[in-house]
Coordinates of C-alpha atoms and ligand atoms in Angstrom, one line a residue:
X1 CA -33.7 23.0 11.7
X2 CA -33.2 19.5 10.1
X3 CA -30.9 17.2 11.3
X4 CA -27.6 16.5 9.8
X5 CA -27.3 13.3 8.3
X6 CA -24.8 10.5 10.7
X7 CA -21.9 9.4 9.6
X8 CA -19.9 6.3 11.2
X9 CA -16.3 6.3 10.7
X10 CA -14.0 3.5 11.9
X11 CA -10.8 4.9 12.6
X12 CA -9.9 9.1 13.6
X13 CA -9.3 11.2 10.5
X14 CA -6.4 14.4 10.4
X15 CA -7.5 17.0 12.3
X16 CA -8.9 19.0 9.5
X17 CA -11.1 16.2 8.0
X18 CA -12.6 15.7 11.3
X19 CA -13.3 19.3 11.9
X20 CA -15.1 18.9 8.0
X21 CA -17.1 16.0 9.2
X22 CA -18.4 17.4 12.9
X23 CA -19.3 20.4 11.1
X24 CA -21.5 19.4 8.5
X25 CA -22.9 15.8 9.7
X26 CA -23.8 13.5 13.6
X27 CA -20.1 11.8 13.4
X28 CA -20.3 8.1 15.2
X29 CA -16.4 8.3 15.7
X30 CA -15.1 4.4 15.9
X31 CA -11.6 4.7 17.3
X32 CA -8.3 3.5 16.2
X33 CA -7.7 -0.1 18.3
X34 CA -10.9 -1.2 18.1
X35 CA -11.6 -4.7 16.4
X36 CA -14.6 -5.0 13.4
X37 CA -16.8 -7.6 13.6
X38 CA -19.4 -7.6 11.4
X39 CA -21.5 -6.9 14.4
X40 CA -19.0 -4.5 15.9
X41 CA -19.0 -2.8 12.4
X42 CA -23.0 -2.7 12.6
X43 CA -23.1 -1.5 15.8
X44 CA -21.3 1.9 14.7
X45 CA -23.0 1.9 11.4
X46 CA -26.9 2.0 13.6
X47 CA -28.6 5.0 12.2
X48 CA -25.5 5.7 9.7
X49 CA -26.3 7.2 6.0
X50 CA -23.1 6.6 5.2
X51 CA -19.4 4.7 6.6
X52 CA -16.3 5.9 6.1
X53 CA -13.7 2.6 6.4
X54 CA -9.6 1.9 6.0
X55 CA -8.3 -1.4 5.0
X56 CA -8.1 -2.8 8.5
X57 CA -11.3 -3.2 8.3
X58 CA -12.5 -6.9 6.9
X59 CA -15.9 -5.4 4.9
X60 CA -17.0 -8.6 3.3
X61 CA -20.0 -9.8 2.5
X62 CA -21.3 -10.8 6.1
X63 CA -20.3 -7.6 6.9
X64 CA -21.9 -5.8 4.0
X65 CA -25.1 -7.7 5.3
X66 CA -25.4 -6.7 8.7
X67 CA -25.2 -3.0 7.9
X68 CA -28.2 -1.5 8.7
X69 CA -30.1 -0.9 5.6
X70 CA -30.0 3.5 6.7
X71 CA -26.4 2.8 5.2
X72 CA -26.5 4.5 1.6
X73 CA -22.2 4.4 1.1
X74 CA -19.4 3.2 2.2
X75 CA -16.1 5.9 1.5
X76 CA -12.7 4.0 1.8
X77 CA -9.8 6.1 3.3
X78 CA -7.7 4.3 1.0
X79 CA -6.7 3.4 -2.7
X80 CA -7.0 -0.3 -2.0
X81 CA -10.2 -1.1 -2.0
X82 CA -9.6 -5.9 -1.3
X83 CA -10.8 -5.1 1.9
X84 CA -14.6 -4.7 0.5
X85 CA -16.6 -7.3 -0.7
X86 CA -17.7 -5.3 -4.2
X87 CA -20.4 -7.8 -5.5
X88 CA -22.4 -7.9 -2.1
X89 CA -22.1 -3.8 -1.8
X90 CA -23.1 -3.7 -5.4
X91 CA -26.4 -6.3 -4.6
X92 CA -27.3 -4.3 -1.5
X93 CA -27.3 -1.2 -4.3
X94 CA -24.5 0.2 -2.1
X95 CA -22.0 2.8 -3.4
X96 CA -18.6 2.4 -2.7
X97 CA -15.4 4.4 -3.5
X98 CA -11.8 4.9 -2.8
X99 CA -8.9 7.5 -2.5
X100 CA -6.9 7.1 -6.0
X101 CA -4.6 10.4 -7.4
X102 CA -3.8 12.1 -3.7
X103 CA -1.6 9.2 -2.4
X104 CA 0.4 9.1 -5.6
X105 CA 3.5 10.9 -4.6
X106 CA 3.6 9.7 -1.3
X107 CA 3.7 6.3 -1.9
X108 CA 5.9 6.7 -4.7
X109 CA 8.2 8.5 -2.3
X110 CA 8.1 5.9 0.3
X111 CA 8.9 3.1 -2.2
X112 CA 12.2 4.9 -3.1
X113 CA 12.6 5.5 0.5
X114 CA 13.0 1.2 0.4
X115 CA 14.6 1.1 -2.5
X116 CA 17.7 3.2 -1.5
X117 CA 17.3 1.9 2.2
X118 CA 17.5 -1.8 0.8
X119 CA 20.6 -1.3 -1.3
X120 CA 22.8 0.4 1.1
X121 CA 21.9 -1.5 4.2
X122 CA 20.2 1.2 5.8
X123 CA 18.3 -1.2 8.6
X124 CA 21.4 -2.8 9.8
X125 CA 23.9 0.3 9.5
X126 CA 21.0 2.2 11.9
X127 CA 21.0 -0.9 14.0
X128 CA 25.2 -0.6 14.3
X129 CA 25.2 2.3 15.4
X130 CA 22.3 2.5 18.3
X131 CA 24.2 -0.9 19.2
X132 CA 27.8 1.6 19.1
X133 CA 29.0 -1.2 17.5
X134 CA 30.8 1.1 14.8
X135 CA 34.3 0.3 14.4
X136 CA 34.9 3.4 11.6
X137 CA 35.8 4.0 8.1
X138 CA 37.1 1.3 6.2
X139 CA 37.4 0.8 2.4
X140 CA 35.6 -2.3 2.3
X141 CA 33.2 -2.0 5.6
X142 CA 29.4 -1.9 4.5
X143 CA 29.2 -2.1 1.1
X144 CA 25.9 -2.0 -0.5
X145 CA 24.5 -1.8 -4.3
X146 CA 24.7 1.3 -6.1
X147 CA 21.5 1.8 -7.9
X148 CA 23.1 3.9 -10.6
X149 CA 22.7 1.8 -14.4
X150 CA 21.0 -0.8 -12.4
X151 CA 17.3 -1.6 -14.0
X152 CA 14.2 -1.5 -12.2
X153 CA 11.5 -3.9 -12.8
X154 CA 8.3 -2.3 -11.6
X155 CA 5.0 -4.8 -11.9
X156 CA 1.8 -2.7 -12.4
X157 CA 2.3 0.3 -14.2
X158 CA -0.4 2.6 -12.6
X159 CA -0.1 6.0 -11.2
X160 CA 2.2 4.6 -8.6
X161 CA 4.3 2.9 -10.4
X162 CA 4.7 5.4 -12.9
X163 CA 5.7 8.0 -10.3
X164 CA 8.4 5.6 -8.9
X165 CA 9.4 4.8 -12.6
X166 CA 9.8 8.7 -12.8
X167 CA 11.7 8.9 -9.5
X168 CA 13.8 5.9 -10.0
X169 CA 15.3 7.5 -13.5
X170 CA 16.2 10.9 -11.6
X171 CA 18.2 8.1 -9.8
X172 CA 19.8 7.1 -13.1
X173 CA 17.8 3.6 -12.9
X174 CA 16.8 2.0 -16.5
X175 CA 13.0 1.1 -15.6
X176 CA 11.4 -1.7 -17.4
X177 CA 7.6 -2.6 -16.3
X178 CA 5.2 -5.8 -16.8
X179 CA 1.5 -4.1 -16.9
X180 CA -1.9 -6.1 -18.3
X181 CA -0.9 -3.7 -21.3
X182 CA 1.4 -1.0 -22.3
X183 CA 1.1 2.0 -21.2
X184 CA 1.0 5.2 -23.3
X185 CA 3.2 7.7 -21.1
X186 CA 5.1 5.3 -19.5
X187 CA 8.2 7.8 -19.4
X188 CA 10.4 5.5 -21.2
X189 CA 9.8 2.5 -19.6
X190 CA 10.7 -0.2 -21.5
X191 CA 7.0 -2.9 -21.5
X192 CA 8.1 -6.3 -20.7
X193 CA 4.7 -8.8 -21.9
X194 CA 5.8 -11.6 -19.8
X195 CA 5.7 -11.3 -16.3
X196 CA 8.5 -14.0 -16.2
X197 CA 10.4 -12.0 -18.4
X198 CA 10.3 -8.8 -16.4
X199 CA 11.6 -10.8 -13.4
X200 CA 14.9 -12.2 -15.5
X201 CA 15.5 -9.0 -16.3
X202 CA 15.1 -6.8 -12.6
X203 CA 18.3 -6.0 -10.3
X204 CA 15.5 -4.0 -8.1
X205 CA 12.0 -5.4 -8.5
X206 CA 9.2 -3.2 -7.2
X207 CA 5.4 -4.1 -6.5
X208 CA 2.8 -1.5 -7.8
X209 CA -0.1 -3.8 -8.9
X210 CA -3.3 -4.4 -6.8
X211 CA -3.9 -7.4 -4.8
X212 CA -6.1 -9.8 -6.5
X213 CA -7.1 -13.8 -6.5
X214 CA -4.6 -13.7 -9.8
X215 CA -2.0 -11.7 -8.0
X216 CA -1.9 -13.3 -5.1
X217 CA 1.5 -14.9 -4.2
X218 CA 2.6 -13.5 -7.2
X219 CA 6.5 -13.6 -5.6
X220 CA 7.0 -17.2 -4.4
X221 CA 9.5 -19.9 -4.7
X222 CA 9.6 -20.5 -8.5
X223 CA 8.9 -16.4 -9.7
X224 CA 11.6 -15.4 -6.8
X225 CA 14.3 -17.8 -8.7
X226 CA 13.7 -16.3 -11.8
X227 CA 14.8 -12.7 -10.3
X228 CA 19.3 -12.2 -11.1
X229 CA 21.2 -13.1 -8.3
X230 CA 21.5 -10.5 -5.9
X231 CA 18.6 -8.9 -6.6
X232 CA 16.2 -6.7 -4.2
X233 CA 12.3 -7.1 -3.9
X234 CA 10.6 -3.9 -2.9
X235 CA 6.7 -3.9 -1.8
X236 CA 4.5 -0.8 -1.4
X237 CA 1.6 -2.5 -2.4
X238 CA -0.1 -5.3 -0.9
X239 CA 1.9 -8.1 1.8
X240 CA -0.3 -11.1 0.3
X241 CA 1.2 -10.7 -3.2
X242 CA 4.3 -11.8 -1.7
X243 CA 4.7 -15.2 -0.2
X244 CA 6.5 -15.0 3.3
X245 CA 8.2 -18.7 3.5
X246 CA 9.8 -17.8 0.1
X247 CA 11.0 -14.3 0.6
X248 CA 12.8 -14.7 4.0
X249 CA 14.5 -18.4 2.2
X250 CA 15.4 -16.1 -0.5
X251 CA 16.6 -13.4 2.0
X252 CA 18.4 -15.5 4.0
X253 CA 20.6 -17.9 0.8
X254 CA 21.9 -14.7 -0.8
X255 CA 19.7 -15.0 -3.7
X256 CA 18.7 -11.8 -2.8
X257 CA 20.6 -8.9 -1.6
X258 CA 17.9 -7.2 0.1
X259 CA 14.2 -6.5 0.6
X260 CA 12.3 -3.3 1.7
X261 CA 8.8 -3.7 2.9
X262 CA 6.0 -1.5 3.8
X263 CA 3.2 -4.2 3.5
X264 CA 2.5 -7.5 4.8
X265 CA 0.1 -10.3 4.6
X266 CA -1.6 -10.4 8.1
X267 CA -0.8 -7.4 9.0
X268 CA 0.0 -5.4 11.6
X269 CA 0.9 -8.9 13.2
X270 CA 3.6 -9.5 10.3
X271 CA 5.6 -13.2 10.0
X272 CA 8.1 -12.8 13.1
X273 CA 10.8 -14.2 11.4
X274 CA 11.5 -11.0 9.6
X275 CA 12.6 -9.6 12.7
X276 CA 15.6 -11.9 12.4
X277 CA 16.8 -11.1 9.0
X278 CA 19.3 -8.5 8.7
X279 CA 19.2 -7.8 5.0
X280 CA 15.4 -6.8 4.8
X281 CA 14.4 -3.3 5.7
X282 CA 10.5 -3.3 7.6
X283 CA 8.2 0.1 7.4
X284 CA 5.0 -0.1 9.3
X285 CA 2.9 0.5 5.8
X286 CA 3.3 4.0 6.0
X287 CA 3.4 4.7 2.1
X288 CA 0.2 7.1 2.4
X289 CA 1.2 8.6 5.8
X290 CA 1.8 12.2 5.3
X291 CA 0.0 15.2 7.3
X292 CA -0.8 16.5 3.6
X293 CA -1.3 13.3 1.8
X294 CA -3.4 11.5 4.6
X295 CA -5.7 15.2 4.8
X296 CA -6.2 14.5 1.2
X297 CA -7.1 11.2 1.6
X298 CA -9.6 11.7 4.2
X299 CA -10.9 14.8 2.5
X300 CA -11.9 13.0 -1.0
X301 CA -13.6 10.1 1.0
X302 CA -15.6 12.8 2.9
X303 CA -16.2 14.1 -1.0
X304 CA -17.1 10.8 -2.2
X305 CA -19.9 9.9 0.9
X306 CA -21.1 13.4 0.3
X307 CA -21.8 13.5 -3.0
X308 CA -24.1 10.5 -2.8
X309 CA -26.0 11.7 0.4
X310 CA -26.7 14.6 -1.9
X311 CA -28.1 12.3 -5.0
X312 CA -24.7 13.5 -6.7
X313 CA -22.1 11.1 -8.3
X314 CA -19.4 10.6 -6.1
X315 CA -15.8 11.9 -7.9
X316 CA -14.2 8.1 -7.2
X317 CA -16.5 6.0 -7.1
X318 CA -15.2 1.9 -7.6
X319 CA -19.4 0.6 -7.7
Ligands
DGY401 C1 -4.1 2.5 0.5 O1 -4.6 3.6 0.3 O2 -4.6 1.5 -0.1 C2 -2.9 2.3 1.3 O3 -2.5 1.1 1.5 C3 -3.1 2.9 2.7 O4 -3.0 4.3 2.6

């Protein structure tokens, strides 16, 4: 009998993607509070054909090179694929992939989720009443936004953002959308060119684009300003695009009405001060974390490292 090929993986998989991966292959099993090092990383990886990783893990270049060279793949459990150094896997002759299509609707859900917990004050109304600090009805207690008419900027038209352009119309929202380039079914959206322009024009402003040297701190002082007043910032997608010291001034002026935020730059050890602020509404990054859509996930990375420990092209592949 031959023996099956290893597999490291850095954090614990659904049930059902585990029970796939003991099956068929030796599983090094990393666990879930563990800290990667390059070395720590390694360490796992020692005998590995392939690595199954998340975005927690940091797998840059010095990373990339102290993988032992057994290491044919490396399978992200996630759509975001910052956290890997590309150029050095893609020099090492590494393949790499990602989790695209399956997260869709779940991310798409959870950025609604924000949207709708933003504008009606859903944080600090939760908050009032585990404090049973509730004094009742009132006709002008707790007002929030309605979202109905309002428009929607959404930056990044992918398959996220479409699907929370789709969602946000069921919602009556008119959805506008800044994208590299237009996008043929873009459900009615209306394409804004200019980023700055898209900003102007956003009551709710949602981030769907990836995170990038050119999108980094894409919301800061000056692009922030340019939003109406009273405006909400939603992010689903990466913390860094946002920059911290500008968001929490904004929060806290008025300029905006409200924030709802899943992601966050340092993460899970997010800026402190958001704790403070009332009108922001804080998921821990949760957008993908469904029994179904996480099983999916971790299924098509187990498809992707498969298919190249078999010689076969993997179904996602990003190098
Ligand atoms: C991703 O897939 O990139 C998400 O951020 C985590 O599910």
């Amino acid at each position: 009998m031959s023996a099956k090929p290893v597999v490291a993986v850095t954090r614990r998989l659904p049930p059902l993607c585990e029970a796939r991966l003991f099956a068929a292959y030796d599983v090094r099993m990393g666990d879930d509070d563990r800290g990667y090092t390059p070395a720590v990383l390694a360490d796992l990886a020692q005998g590995a054909n392939g690595i199954i990783v998340t975005p927690g893990e940091s797998i840059d270049a010095a990373a990339i090179a102290a993988l032992p060279s057994s290491v044919k793949v490396i399978a992200s459990n996630s759509v975001g694929f910052e956290h890997i150094d590309l150029a050095a896997a893609k020099a090492r002759g590494l393949r790499v992939s990602n989790t695209p299509d399956v997260l869709t609707d779940a991310t798409a859900d959870v950025a609604l989720l924000l949207i709708l917990a933003a504008t009606r004050r859903a944080g600090a109304g939760e908050r009032m009443m585990r404090a049973a600090t509730w004094g009742g009805l009132r006709p002008t207690f707790f007002l929030g936004s309605q979202i109905t008419g309002k428009r929607l900027g959404i930056v990044g038209m992918g398959r996220i953002g479409l699907a929370v352009a789709k969602r946000a119309q069921a919602f009556g929202m008119r959805v506008l959308y800044h994208n590299r380039k237009p996008v043929a079914d873009d459900a009615g959206a209306t394409f804004v060119a200019r980023l700055d322009d898209l900003l102007a024009q956003s009551d709710v402003l949602s981030l769907h684009c990836p995170l990038t040297p050119e999108t980094k701190n894409l919301l800061n002082a000056r692009t922030l300003a340019l939003l109406p007043e009273g405006a909400v910032v939603i992010n689903t997608a990466r913390g860094p695009l946002v920059n911290d010291d500008a968001l929490i001034a904004a929060l806290r002026s008025g300029k905006l009405f409200a924030a709802g935020l899943d992601v966050y730059a340092g993460e899970p050890a997010i800026d402190p001060r958001y704790r403070d602020v009332e009108n922001v509404f804080l998921l821990p990054h949760i957008g993908s974390a469904t029994v179904e859509t996480r099983t999916a996930m971790g299924m098509l990375a187990i498809d992707n490292l498969e298919a190249v420990l078999n010689g076969r092209e993997p179904p996602t592949p990003i190098v």
